[in-house]
Short mmCIF file of C-alpha atoms and ligand atoms in Angstrom, two decimals:
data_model
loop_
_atom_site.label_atom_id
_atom_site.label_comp_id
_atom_site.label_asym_id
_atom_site.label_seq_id
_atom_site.Cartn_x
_atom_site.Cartn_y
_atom_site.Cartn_z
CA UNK A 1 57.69 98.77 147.45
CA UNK A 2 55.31 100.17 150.17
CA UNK A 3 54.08 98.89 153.31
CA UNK A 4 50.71 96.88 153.45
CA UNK A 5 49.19 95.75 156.54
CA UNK A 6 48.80 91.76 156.55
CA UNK A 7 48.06 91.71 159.98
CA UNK A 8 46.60 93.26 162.99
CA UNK A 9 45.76 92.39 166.86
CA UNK A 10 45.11 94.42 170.34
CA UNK A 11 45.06 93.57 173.33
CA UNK A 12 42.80 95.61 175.85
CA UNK A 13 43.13 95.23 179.66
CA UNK A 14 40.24 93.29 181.45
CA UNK A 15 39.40 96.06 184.20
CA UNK A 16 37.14 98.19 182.89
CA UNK A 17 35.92 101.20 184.49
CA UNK A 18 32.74 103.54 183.59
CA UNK A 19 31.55 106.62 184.05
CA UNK A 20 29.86 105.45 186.80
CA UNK A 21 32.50 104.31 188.87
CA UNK A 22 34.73 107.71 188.38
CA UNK A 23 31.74 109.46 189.74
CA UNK A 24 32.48 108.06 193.35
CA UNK A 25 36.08 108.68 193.28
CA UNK A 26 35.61 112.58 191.97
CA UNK A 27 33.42 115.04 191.01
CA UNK A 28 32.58 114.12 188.16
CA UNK A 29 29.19 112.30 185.82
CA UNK A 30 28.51 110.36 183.88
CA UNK A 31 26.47 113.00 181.68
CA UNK A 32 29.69 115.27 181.60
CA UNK A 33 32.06 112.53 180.09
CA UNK A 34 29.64 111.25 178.09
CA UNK A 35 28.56 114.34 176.43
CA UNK A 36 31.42 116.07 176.46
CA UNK A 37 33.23 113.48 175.10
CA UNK A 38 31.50 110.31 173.93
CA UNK A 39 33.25 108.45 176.50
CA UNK A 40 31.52 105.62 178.67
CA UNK A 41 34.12 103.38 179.75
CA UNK A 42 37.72 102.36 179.12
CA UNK A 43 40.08 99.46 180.09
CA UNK A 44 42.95 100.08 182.54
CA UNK A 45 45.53 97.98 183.98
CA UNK A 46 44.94 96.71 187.22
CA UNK A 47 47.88 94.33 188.02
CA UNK A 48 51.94 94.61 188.65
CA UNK A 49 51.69 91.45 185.65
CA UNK A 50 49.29 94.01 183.09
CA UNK A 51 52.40 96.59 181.87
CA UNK A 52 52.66 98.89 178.55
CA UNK A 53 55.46 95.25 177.61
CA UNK A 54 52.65 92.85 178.52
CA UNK A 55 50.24 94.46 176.48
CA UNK A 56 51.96 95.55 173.53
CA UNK A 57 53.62 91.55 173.19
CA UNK A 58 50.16 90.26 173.31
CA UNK A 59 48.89 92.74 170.90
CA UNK A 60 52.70 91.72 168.55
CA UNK A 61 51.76 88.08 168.86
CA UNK A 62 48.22 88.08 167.94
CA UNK A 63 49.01 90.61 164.53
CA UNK A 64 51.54 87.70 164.09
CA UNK A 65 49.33 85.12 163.76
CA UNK A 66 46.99 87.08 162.02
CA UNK A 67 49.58 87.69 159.37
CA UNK A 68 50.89 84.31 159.02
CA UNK A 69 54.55 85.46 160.02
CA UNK A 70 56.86 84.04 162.07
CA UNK A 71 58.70 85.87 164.98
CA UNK A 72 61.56 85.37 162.94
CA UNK A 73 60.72 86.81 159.71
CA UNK A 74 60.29 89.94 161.51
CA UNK A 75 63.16 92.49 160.11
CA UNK A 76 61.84 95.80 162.07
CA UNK A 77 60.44 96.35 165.43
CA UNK A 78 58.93 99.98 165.81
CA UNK A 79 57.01 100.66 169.11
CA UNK A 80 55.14 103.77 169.74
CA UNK A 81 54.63 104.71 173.29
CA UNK A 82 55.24 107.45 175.59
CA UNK A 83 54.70 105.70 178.57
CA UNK A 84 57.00 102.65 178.61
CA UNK A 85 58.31 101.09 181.51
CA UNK A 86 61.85 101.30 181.52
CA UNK A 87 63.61 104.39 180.11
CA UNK A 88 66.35 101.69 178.72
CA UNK A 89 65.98 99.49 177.16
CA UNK A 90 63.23 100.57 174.51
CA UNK A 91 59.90 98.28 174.73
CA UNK A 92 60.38 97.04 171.12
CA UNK A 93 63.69 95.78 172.44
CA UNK A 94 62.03 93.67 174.74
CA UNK A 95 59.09 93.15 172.75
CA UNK A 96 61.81 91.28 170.67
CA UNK A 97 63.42 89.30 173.48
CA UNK A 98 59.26 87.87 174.49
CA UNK A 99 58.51 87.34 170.71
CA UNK A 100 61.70 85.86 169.54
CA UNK A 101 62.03 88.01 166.66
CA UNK A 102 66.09 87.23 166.34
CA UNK A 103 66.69 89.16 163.36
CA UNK A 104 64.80 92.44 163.76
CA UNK A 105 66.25 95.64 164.93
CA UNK A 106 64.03 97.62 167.21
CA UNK A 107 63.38 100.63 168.43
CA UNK A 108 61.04 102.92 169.74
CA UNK A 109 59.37 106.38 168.67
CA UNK A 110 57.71 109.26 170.76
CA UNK A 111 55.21 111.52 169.15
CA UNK A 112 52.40 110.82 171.62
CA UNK A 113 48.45 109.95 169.73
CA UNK A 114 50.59 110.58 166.35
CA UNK A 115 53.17 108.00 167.40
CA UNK A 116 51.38 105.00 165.40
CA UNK A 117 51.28 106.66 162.31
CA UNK A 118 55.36 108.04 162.88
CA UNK A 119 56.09 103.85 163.19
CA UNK A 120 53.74 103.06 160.06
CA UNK A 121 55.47 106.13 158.14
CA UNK A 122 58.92 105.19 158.88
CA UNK A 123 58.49 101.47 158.45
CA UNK A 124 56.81 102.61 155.02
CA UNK A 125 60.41 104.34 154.52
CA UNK A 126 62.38 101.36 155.43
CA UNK A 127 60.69 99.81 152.73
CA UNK A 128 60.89 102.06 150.05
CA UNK A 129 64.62 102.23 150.16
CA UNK A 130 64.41 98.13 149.90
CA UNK A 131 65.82 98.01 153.31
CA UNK A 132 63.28 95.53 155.00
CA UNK A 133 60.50 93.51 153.58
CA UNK A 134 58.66 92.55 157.05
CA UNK A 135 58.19 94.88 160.22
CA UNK A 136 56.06 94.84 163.13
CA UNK A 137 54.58 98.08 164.33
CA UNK A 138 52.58 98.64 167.58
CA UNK A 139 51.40 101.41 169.54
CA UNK A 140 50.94 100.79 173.25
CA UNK A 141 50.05 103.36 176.24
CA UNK A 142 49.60 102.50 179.89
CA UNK A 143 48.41 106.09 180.61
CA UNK A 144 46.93 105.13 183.99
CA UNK A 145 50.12 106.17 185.36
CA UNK A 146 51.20 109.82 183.86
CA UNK A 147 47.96 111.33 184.49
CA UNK A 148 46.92 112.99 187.56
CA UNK A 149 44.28 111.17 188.98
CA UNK A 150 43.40 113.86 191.23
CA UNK A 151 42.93 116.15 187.88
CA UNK A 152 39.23 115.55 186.74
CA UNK A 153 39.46 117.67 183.52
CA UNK A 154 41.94 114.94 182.17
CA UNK A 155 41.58 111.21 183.90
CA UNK A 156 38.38 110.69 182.74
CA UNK A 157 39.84 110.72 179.29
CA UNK A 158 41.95 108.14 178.90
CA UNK A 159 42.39 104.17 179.00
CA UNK A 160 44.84 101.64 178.35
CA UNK A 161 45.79 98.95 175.91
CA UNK A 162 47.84 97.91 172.39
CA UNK A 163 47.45 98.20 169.32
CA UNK A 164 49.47 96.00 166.21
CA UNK A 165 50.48 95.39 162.86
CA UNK A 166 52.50 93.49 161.07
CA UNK A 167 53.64 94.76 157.86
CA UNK A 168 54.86 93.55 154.06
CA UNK A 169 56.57 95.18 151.41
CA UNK A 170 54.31 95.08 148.60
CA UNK A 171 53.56 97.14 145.41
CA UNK A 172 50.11 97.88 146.30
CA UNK A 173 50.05 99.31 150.28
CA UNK A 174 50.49 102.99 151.06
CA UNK A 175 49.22 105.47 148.88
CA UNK A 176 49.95 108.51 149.93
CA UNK A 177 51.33 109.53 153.54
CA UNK A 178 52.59 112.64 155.50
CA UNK A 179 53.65 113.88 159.29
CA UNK A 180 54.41 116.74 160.73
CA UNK A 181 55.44 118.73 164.56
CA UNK A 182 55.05 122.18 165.42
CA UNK A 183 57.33 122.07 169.07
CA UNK A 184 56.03 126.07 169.20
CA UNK A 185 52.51 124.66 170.51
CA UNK A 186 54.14 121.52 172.78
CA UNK A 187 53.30 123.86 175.94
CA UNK A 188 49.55 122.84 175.44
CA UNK A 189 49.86 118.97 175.82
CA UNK A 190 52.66 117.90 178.14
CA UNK A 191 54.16 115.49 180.86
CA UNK A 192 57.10 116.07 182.63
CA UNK A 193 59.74 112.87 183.23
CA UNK A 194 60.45 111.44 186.52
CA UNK A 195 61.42 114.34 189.01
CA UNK A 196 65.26 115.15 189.18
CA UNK A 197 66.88 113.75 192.50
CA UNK A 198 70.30 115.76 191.09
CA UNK A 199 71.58 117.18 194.07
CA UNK A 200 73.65 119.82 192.25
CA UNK A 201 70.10 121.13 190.86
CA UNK A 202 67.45 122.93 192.60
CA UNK A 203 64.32 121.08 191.79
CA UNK A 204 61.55 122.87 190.38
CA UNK A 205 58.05 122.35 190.91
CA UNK A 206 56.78 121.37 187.79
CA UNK A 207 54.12 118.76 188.18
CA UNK A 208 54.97 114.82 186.49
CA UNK A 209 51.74 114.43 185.45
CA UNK A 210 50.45 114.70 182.38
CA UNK A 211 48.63 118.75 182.15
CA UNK A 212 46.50 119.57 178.90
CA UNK A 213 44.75 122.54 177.56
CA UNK A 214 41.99 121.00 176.16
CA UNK A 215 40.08 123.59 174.48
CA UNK A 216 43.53 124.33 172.49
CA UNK A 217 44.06 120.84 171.48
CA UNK A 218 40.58 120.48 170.68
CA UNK A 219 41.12 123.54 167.81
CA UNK A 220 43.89 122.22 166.80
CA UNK A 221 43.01 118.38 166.21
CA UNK A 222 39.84 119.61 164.46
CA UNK A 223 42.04 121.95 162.42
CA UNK A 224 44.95 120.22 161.70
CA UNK A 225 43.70 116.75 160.96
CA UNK A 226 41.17 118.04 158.22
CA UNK A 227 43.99 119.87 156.77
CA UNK A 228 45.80 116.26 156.45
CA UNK A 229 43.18 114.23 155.30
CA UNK A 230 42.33 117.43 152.32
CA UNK A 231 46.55 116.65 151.77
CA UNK A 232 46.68 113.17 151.70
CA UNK A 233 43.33 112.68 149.20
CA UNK A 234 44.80 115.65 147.18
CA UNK A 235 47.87 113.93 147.07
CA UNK A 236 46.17 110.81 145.64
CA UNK A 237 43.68 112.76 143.17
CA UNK A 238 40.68 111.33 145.25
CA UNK A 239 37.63 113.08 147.10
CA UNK A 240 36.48 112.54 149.81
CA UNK A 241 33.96 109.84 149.07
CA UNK A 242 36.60 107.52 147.56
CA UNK A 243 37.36 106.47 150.85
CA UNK A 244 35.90 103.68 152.17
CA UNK A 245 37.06 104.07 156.20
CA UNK A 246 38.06 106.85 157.92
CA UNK A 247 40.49 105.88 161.00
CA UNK A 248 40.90 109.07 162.99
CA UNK A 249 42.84 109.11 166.31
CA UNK A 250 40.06 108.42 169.12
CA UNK A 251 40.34 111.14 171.39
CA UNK A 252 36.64 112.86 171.49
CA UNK A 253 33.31 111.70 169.68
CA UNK A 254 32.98 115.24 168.97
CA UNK A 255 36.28 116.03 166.91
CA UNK A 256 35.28 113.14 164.97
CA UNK A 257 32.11 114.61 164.60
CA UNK A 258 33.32 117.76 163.50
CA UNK A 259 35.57 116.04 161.16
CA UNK A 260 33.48 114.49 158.88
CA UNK A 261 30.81 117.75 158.77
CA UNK A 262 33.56 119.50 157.89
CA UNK A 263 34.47 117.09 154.92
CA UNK A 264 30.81 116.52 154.67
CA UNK A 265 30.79 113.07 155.07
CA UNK A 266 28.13 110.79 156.67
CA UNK A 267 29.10 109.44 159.91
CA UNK A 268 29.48 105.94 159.11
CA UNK A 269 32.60 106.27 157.17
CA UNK A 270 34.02 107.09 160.50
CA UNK A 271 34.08 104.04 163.06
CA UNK A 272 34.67 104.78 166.41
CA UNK A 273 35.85 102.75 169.98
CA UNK A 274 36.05 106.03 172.13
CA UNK A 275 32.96 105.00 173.64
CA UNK A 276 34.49 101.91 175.03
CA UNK A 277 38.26 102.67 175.15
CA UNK A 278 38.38 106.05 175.89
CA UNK A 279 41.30 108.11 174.74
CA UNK A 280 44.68 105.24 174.39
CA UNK A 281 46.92 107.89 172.84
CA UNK A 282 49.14 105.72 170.19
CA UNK A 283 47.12 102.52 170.85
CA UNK A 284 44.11 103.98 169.90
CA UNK A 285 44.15 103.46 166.01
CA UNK A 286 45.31 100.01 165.97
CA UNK A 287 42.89 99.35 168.16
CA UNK A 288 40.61 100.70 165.95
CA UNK A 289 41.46 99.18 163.55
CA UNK A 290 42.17 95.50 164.66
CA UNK A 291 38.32 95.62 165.76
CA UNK A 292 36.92 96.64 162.64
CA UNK A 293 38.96 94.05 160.84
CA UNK A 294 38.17 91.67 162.90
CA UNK A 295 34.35 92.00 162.72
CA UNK A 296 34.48 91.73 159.43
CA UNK A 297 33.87 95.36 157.96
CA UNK A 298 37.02 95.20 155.89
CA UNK A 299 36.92 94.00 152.28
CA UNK A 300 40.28 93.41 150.23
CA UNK A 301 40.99 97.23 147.60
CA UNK A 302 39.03 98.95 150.77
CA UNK A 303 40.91 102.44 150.65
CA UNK A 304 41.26 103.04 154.35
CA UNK A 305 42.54 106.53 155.73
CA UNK A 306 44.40 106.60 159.07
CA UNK A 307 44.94 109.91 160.42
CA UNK A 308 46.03 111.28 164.23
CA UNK A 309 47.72 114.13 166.49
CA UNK A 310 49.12 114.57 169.41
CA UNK A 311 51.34 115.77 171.95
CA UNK A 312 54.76 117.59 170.66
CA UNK A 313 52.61 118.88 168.35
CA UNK A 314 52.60 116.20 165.72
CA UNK A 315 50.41 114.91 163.25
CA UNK A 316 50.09 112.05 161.19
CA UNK A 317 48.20 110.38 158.40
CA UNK A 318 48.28 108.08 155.88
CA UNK A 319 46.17 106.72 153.09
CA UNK A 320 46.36 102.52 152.12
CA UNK A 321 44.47 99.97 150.51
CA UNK A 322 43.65 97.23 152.18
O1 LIG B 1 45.09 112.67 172.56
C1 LIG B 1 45.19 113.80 173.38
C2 LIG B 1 44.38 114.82 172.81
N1 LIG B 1 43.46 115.42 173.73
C3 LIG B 1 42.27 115.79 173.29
O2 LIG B 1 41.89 115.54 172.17
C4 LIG B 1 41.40 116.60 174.18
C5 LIG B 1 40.70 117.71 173.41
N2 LIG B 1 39.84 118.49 174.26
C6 LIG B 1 38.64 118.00 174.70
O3 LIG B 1 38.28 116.89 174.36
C7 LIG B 1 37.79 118.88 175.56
O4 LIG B 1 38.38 120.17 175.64
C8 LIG B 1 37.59 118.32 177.00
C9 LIG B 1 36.71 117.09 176.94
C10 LIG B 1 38.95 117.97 177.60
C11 LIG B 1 36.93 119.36 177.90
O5 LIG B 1 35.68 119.77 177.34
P1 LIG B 1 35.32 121.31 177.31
O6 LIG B 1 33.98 121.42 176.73
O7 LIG B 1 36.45 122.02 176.60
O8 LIG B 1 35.24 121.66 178.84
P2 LIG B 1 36.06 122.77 179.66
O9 LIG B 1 37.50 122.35 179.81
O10 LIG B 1 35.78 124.12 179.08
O11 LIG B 1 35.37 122.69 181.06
C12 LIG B 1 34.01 123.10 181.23
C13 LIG B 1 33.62 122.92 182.68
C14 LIG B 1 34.58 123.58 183.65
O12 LIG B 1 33.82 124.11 184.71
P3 LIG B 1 33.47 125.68 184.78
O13 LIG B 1 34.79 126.37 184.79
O14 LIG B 1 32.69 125.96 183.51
O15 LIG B 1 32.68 125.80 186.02
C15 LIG B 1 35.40 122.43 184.19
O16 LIG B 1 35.90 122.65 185.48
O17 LIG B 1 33.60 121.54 183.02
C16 LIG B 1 34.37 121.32 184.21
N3 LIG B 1 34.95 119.98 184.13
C17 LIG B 1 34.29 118.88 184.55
N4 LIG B 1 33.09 118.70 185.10
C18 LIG B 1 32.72 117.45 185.39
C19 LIG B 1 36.15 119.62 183.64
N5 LIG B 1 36.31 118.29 183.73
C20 LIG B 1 35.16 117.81 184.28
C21 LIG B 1 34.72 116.52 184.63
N6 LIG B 1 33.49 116.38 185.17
N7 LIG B 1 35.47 115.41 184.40
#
C-alpha cells in the first residue's frame, strides 16, 4: 500500500502585506521584488492568537473534513516546520491535543522548504510496511520571526501560513518518490537557535536570524530539483509530458521558470502562489496544492509531481496520482 492524498486544506493569515508597504519600512520596491522574484504580497501573522499551532490546526482540521476522516481515525501526525513555537513539545503533539486525534503518534520533522515532502515520504513508508493506514501531514512556517527584518535581501521573501493533508493507504497513491541532504552546502541557508545564556560558555556572535546566499541556493534549486523530477519520471518510465501538474516548492517565479525551460515544458503545467504567498518554506506546497484542488483544476488519475529543497541541503520529490 502507498499513500494517496484524500484530503487537503491551508490556512493563510489575514494580514497581508505588499510590495508596497515594505517599501516604507526599507529600501526596497516594488519593481525589485517583483522582478526579481515574482513576489507581490504575502500573508503574515499579526496577532499573539495567529501562531505556527494556530495555523497548522486550522489547516489539520479543514484537510479533515475535506477527507471525510475523523480526528480519531488519524494513526500518524507528521508536522514539518522549522519554526515552531515551543522547542518541546513538537507542534504535531499539540496539533493532536486541539484536533483530538487520540490514537495517532506524532511527531515532527526539520528539513526546511523540503520538510513537506520528508512528512509525505515517511508517512508513504509507514504505509508500505502496513504500519498505519491513515496519517495527517502538514507543513507550517511562521517565518516572520527567524528572519531579520532589518535584512532586505531576505524579508521580502517570505510569508506565513499552513499547508495539509490527510492521507490513506491505498494501492494506487505514490508512484515513485525520493529525498536527499548534502549537510556539506548547509553553510549557504541557515538560522541559528535561540542565543546561549550558558554561563560556562563564551557566547559567540553569530546572528539568530535566518542568513542566505541567495545566488547559491538559486543554482542549486534550479540544479538539483530538475535532477529529481528527470529521477522520479525515469523512475516511473514517463516523460515529461505525462504529467499533468507540476508542484514545485514556491520560492522564486524565476526557478520555476527555469524549471520547466529546462524540461521544456509550457508554463501552465506549473501553477504557482508565489505571487500572493511569497516564499512559506514547508507550507508552501500544500498550499499550493490545497488551492488548486480547491478551484477545481484537479481531475481524479491526474499524475501530479511534487517536488522541493531547502535548507540543510535537502531535497524532495515525489510523483502520485490523484
Ligand atoms: O526556500 C528558501 C530558498 N531560497 C531561495 O530560493 C532564494 C534563491 N535566491 C533568489 O531567489 C535570489 O538570489 C534573490 C531573489 C534572493 C536575490 O536576487 P539576485 O538577482 O540574486 O540579487 P542579488 O542578491 O545579486 O542582489 C542584487 C542587488 C544588490 O545590490 P548591488 O550589490 O548590485 O548594488 C543587492 O544589495 O540587489 C540588492 N538588493 C535589493 N534591492 C532592493 C537585495 N535585496 C534587495 C531588495 N530591494 N529587497
Amino acid at each position: 500500500m502507498r499513500a494517496k492524498i484524500i484530503g487537503t486544506g491551508s490556512y493563510l493569515p489575514e494580514k497581508t502585506i505588499t510590495n508596497l508597504d515594505l517599501s516604507a519600512l526599507m529600501d526596497t520596491s516594488d519593481e525589485w521584488i517583483k522582478s526579481r522574484t515574482g513576489i507581490s504580497e504575502r500573508h503574515l501573522v499579526s496577532s499573539e492568537t495567529e501562531t505556527t499551532l494556530s495555523m497548522a490546526v486550522n489547516a489539520g482540521k479543514s484537510a479533515l473534513t475535506d477527507s471525510g476522516l475523523l480526528p480519531e481515525d488519524i494513526e500518524l501526525i507528521i508536522v514539518a516546520t522549522v519554526s515552531s513555537d515551543f522547542i518541546t513539545p513538537s507542534t504535531a503533539c499539540m496539533v493532536q491535543k486541539e484536533l483530538g486525534a487520540v490514537h495517532a503518534a506524532a511527531f515532527d520533522v526539520n528539513a526546511a522548504c523540503s520538510g513537506f515532502l520528508f512528512a509525505l515520504n515517511t508517512a508513504d513508508a509507514y504505509f508500505q510496511a502496513g504500519i498505519y493506514q491513515n496519517a495527517l501531514i502538514i507543513g507550517v512556517e511562521t517565518l516572520s520571526k527567524i528572519i531579520d527584518w532589518k535584512d532586505r535581501s531576505t524579508c521580502v521573501l517570505f510569508g506565513d501560513g499552513a499547508g495539509a493533508a490527510v492521507l490513506h493507504a491505498d494501492p494506487e497513491g505514490i508512484i515513485a518518490n525520493l529525498q536527499g541532504s548534502n549537510g556539506e552546502g548547509g553553510h549557504v541557508l541557515m538560522c541559528k537557535n535561540r542565543t546561549n545564556n550558558n554561563p560556562f560558555i563564551t557566547t559567540d556572535t553569530c546572528p539568530d536570524y535566518l542568513y542566505m546566499d541567495g545566488q547559491e541556493v538559486f543554482k542549486f534549486a534550479v540544479k538539483k530539483e530538475t535532477e529529481c523530477i528527470q529521477e522520479l519520471l525515469s523512475q516511473a518510465g514517463l516523460v515529461p509530458s505525462d504529467v499533468s501538474w507540476y508542484l514545485l516548492h514556491q520560492a522564486n517565479q524565476r526557478i520555476i521558470n527555469s524549471i520547466a525551460r529546462k524540461l521544456k515544458l509550457p508554463l501552465d503545467k506549473f501553477p504557482s502562489n508565489v505571487g500572493h504567498c511569497g516564499n512559506t518554506s514547508a507550507a508552501s506546497i500544500p498550499i499550493l496544492l490545497d488551492e488548486i484542488h480547491r478551484s477545481g483544476m484537479l481531475t481524479q488519475g491526474d499524475l501530479i509531481l511534487l517536488s522541493g529543497f531547502g535548507a540543510g541541503l535537502t531535497w524532495g520529490a515525489a510523483l502520485l496520482r490523484w
